mmCIF file of C-alpha atoms in Angstrom:
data_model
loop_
_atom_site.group_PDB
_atom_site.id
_atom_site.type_symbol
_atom_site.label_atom_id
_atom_site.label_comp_id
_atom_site.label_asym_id
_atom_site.label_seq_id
_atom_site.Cartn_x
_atom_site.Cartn_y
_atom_site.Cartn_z
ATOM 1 C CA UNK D 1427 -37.878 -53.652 -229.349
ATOM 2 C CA UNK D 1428 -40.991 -51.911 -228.060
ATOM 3 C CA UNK D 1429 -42.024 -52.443 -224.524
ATOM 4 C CA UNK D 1430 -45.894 -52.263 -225.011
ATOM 5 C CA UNK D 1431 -48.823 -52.707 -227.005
ATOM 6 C CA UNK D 1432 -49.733 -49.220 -228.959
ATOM 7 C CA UNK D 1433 -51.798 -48.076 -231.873
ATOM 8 C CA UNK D 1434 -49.311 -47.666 -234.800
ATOM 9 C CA UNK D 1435 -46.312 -50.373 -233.385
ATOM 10 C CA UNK D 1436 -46.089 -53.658 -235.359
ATOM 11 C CA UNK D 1437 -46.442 -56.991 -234.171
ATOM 12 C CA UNK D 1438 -44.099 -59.662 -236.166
ATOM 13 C CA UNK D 1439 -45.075 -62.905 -236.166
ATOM 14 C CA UNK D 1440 -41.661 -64.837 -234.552
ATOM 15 C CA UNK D 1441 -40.497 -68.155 -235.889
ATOM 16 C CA UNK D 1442 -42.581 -70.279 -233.401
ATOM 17 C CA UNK D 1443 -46.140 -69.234 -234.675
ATOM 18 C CA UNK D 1444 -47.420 -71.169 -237.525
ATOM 19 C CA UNK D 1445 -50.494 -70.294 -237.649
ATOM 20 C CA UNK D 1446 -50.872 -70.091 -241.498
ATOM 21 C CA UNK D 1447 -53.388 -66.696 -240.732
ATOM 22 C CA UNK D 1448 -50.483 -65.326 -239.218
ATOM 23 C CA UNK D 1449 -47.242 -67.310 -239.991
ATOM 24 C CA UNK D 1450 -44.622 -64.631 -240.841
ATOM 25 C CA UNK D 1451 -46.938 -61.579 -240.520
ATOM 26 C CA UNK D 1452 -46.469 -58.224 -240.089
ATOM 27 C CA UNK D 1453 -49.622 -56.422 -238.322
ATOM 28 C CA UNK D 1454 -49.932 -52.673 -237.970
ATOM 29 C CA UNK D 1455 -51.641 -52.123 -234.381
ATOM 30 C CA UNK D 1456 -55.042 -49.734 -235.377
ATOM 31 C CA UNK D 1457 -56.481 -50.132 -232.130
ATOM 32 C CA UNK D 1458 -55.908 -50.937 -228.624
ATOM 33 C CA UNK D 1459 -57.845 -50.908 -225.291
ATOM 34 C CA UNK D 1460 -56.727 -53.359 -222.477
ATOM 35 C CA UNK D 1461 -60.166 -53.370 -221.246
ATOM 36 C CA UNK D 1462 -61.299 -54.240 -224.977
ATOM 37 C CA UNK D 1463 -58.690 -55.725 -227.073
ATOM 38 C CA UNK D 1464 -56.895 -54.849 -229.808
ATOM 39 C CA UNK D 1465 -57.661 -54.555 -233.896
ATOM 40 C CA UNK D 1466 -54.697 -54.512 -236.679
ATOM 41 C CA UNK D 1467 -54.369 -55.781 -239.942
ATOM 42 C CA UNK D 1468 -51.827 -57.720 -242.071
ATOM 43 C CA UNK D 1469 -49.851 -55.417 -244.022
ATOM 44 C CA UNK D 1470 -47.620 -58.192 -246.009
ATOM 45 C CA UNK D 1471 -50.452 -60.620 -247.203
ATOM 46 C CA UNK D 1472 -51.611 -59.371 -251.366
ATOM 47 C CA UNK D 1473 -54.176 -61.506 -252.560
ATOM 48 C CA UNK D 1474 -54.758 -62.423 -256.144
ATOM 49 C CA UNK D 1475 -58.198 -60.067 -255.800
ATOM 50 C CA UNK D 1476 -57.791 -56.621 -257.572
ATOM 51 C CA UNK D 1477 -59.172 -53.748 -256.381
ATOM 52 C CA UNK D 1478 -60.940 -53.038 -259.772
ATOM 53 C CA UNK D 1479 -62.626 -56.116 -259.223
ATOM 54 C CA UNK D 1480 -64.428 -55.681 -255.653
ATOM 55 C CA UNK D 1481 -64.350 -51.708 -255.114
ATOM 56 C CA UNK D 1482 -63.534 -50.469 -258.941
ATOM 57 C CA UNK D 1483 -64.695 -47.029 -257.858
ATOM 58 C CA UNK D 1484 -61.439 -47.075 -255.460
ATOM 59 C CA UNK D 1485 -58.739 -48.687 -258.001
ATOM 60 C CA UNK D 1486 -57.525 -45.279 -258.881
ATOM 61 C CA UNK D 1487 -56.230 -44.322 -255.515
ATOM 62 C CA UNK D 1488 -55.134 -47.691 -254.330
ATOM 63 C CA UNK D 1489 -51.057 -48.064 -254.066
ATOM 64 C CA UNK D 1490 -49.355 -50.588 -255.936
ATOM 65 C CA UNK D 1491 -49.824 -53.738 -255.958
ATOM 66 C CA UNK D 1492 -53.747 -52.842 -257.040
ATOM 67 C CA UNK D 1493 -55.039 -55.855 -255.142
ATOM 68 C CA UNK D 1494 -57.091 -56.570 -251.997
ATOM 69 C CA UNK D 1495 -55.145 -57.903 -248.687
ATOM 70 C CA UNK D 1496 -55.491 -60.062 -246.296
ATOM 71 C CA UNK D 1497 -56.069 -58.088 -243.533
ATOM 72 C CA UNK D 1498 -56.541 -60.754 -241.215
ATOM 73 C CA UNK D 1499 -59.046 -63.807 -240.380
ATOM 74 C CA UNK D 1500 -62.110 -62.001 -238.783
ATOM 75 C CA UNK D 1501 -64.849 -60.550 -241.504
ATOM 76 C CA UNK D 1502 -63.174 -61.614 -244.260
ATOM 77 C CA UNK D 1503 -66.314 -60.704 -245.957
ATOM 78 C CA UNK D 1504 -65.641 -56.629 -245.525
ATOM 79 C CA UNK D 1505 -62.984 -54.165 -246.502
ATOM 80 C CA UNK D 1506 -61.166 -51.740 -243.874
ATOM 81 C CA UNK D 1507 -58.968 -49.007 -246.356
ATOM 82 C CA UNK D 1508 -55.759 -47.599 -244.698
ATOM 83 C CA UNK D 1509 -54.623 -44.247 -246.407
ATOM 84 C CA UNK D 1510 -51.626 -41.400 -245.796
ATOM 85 C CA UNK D 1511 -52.172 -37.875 -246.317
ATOM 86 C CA UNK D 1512 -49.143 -35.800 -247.343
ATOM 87 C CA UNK D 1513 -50.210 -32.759 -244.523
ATOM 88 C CA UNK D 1514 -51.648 -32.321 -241.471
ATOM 89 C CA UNK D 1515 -55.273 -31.691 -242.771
ATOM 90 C CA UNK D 1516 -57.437 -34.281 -241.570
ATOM 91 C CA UNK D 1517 -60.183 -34.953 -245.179
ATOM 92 C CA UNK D 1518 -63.497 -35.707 -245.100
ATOM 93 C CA UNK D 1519 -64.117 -39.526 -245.771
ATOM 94 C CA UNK D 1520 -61.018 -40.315 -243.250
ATOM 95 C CA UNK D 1521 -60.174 -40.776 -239.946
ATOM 96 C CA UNK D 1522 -56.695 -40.247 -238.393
ATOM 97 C CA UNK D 1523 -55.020 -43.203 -236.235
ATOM 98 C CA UNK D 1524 -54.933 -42.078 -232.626
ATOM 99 C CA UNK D 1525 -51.424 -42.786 -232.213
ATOM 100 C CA UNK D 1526 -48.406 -40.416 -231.481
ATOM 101 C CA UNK D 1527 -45.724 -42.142 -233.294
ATOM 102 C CA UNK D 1528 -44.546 -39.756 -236.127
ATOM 103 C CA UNK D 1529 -44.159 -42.859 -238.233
ATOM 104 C CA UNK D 1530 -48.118 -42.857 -238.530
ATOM 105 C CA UNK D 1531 -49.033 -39.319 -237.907
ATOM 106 C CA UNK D 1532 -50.799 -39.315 -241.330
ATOM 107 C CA UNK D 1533 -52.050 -42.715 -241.235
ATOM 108 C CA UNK D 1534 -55.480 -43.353 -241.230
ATOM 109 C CA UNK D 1535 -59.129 -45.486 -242.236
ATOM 110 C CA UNK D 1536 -60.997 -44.667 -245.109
ATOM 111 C CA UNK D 1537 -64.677 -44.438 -245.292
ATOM 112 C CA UNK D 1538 -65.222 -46.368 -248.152
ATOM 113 C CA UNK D 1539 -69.159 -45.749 -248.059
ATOM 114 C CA UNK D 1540 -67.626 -42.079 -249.129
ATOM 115 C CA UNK D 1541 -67.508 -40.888 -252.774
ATOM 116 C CA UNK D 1542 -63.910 -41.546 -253.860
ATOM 117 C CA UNK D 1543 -63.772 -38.049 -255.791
ATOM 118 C CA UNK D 1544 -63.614 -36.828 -252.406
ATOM 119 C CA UNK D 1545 -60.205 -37.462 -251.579
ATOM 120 C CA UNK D 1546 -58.405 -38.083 -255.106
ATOM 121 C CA UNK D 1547 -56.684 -35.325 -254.493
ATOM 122 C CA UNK D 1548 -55.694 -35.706 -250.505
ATOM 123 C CA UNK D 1549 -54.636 -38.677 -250.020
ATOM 124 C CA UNK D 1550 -51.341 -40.079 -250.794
ATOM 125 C CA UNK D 1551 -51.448 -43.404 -250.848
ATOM 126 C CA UNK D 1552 -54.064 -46.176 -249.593
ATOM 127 C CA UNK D 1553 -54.269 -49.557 -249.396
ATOM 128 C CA UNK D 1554 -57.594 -52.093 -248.930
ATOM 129 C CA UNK D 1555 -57.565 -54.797 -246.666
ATOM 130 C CA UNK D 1556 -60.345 -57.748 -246.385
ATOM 131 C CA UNK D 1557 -61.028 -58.634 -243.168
ATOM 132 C CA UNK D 1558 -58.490 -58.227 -239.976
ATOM 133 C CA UNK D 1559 -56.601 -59.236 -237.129
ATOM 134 C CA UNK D 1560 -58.797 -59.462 -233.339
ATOM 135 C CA UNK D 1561 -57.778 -60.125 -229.765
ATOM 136 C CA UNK D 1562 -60.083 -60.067 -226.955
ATOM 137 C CA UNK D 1563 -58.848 -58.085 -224.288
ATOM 138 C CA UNK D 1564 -55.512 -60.136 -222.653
ATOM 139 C CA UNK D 1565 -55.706 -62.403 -225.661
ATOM 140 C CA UNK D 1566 -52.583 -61.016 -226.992
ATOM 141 C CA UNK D 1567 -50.493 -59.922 -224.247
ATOM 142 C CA UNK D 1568 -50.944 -63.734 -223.493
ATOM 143 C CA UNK D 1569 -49.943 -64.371 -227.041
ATOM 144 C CA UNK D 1570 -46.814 -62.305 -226.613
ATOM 145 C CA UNK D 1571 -45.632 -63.730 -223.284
ATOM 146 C CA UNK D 1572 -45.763 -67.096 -224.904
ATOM 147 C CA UNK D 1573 -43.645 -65.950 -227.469
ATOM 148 C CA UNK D 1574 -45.541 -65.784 -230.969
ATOM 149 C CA UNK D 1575 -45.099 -62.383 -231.420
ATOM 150 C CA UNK D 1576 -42.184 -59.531 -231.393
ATOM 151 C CA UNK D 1577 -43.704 -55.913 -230.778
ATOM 152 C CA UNK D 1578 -41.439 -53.130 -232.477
ATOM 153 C CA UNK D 1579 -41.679 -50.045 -233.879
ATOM 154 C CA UNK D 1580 -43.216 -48.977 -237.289
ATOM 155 C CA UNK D 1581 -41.390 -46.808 -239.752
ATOM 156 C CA UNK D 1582 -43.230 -44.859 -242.308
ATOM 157 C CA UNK D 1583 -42.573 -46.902 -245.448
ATOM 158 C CA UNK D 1584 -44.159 -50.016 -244.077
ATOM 159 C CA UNK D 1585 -47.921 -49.716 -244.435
ATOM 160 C CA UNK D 1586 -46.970 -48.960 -248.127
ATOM 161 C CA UNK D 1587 -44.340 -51.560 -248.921
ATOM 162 C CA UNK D 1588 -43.681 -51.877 -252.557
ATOM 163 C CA UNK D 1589 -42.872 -55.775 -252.037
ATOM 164 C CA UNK D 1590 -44.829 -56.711 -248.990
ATOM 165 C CA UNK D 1591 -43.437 -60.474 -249.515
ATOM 166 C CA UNK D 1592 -40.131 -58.963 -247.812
ATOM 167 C CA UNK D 1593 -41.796 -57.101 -245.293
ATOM 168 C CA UNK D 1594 -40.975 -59.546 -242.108
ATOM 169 C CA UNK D 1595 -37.384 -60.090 -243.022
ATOM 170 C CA UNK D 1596 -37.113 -56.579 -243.553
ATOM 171 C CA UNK D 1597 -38.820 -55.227 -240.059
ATOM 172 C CA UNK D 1598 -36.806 -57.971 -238.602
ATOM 173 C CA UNK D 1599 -33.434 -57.039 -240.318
ATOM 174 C CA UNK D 1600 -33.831 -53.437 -238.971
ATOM 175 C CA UNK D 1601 -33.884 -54.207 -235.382
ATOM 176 C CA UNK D 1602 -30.812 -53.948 -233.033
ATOM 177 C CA UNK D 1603 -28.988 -56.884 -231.158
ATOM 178 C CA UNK D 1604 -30.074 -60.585 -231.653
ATOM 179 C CA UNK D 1605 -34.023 -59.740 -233.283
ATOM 180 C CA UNK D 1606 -32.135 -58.695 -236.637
ATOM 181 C CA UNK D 1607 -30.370 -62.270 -236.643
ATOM 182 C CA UNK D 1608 -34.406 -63.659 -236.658
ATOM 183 C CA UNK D 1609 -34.848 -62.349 -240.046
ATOM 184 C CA UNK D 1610 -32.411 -64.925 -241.316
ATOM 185 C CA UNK D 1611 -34.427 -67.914 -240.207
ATOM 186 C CA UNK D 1612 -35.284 -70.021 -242.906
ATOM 187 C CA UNK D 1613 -38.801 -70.237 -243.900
ATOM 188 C CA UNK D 1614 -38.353 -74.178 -243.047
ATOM 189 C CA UNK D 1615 -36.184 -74.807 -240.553
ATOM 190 C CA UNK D 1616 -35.989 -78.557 -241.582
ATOM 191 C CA UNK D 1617 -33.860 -77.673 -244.493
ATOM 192 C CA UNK D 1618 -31.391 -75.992 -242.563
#
């Protein structure tokens, strides 16, 4: 488990937050300041909103499933786009993460303002997210220390996960000693 709080690291939502923004979350870490907070967004909430039907001009490039996400509860109202480039090349119309983890090296926001034709061709696959995840600056370390969330590592496939419904147990699942065994807690505990 990672130590500290870092652009590109995940928080998981542990079995003691029920929060139903964040109950069994997975949030990628996009930004972090300890003076100013820290920004992420929900990578294992799909809506029932397709792409095609908010931003069609974007549906093309959009990784499956084709359908907004809940990015988290503040300005639900706008979309932040996540996309991977396959190089180095930074395109125009995106902005890399400033994070030296090599599992997000070519992670980064999309302007969506941007013509799409832009970067059809350099981008490898993106994903749009309504609204995101905010902490004022403490407001998660305190969140951590009271135990609602795990920090870990991110690997490279999870930004992108073909069935985001899996992604906790699977994050979980990969971790050594007794976090894996979290991933086998029952989504009500009352039923055990």
């Amino acid at each position: 488990m990672a130590e500290a709080i870092y652009v590109g690291g995940l928080l998981v939502a542990t079995p003691l937050l029920d929060d139903p923004n964040f109950r069994r979350s997975v949030v990628l870490i996009l930004e972090h300041d300890a003076d100013g907070g820290t920004l992420g967004v929900v990578l294992n909430r799909p809506s029932e909103i397709a792409v095609t039907q908010v931003l069609p001009v974007w549906d093309t490039l959009v990784s499956g499933p084709a359908v907004l996400f809940e990015g988290g509860p503040v300005q639900t109202d706008s979309a932040l786009a996540l996309a991977a480039v396959p190089s180095g090349e930074e395109p125009l119309g995106w902005r890399r993460l400033h994070a030296g983890t090599p599992a997000v090296s070519r992670l980064g926001t999309v302007d969506l303002d941007a013509p799409p034709e832009i970067l059809a061709g350099e981008i490898a696959q993106m994903r749009i997210f309504a609204g995101y995840a905010g902490w004022t600056s403490g407001q998660l370390e305190s969140e951590i220390a009271e135990g609602a969330w795990y920090v870990v590592d991110s690997e490279v496939g999870d930004t992108f996960d073909a069935d985001p419904g899996r992604l906790w147990r699977s994050v979980l699942r990969r971790q050594r000693g007794e976090l894996a065994f979290v991933a086998t807690h029952p989504d009500d505990p009352t039923m055990n």
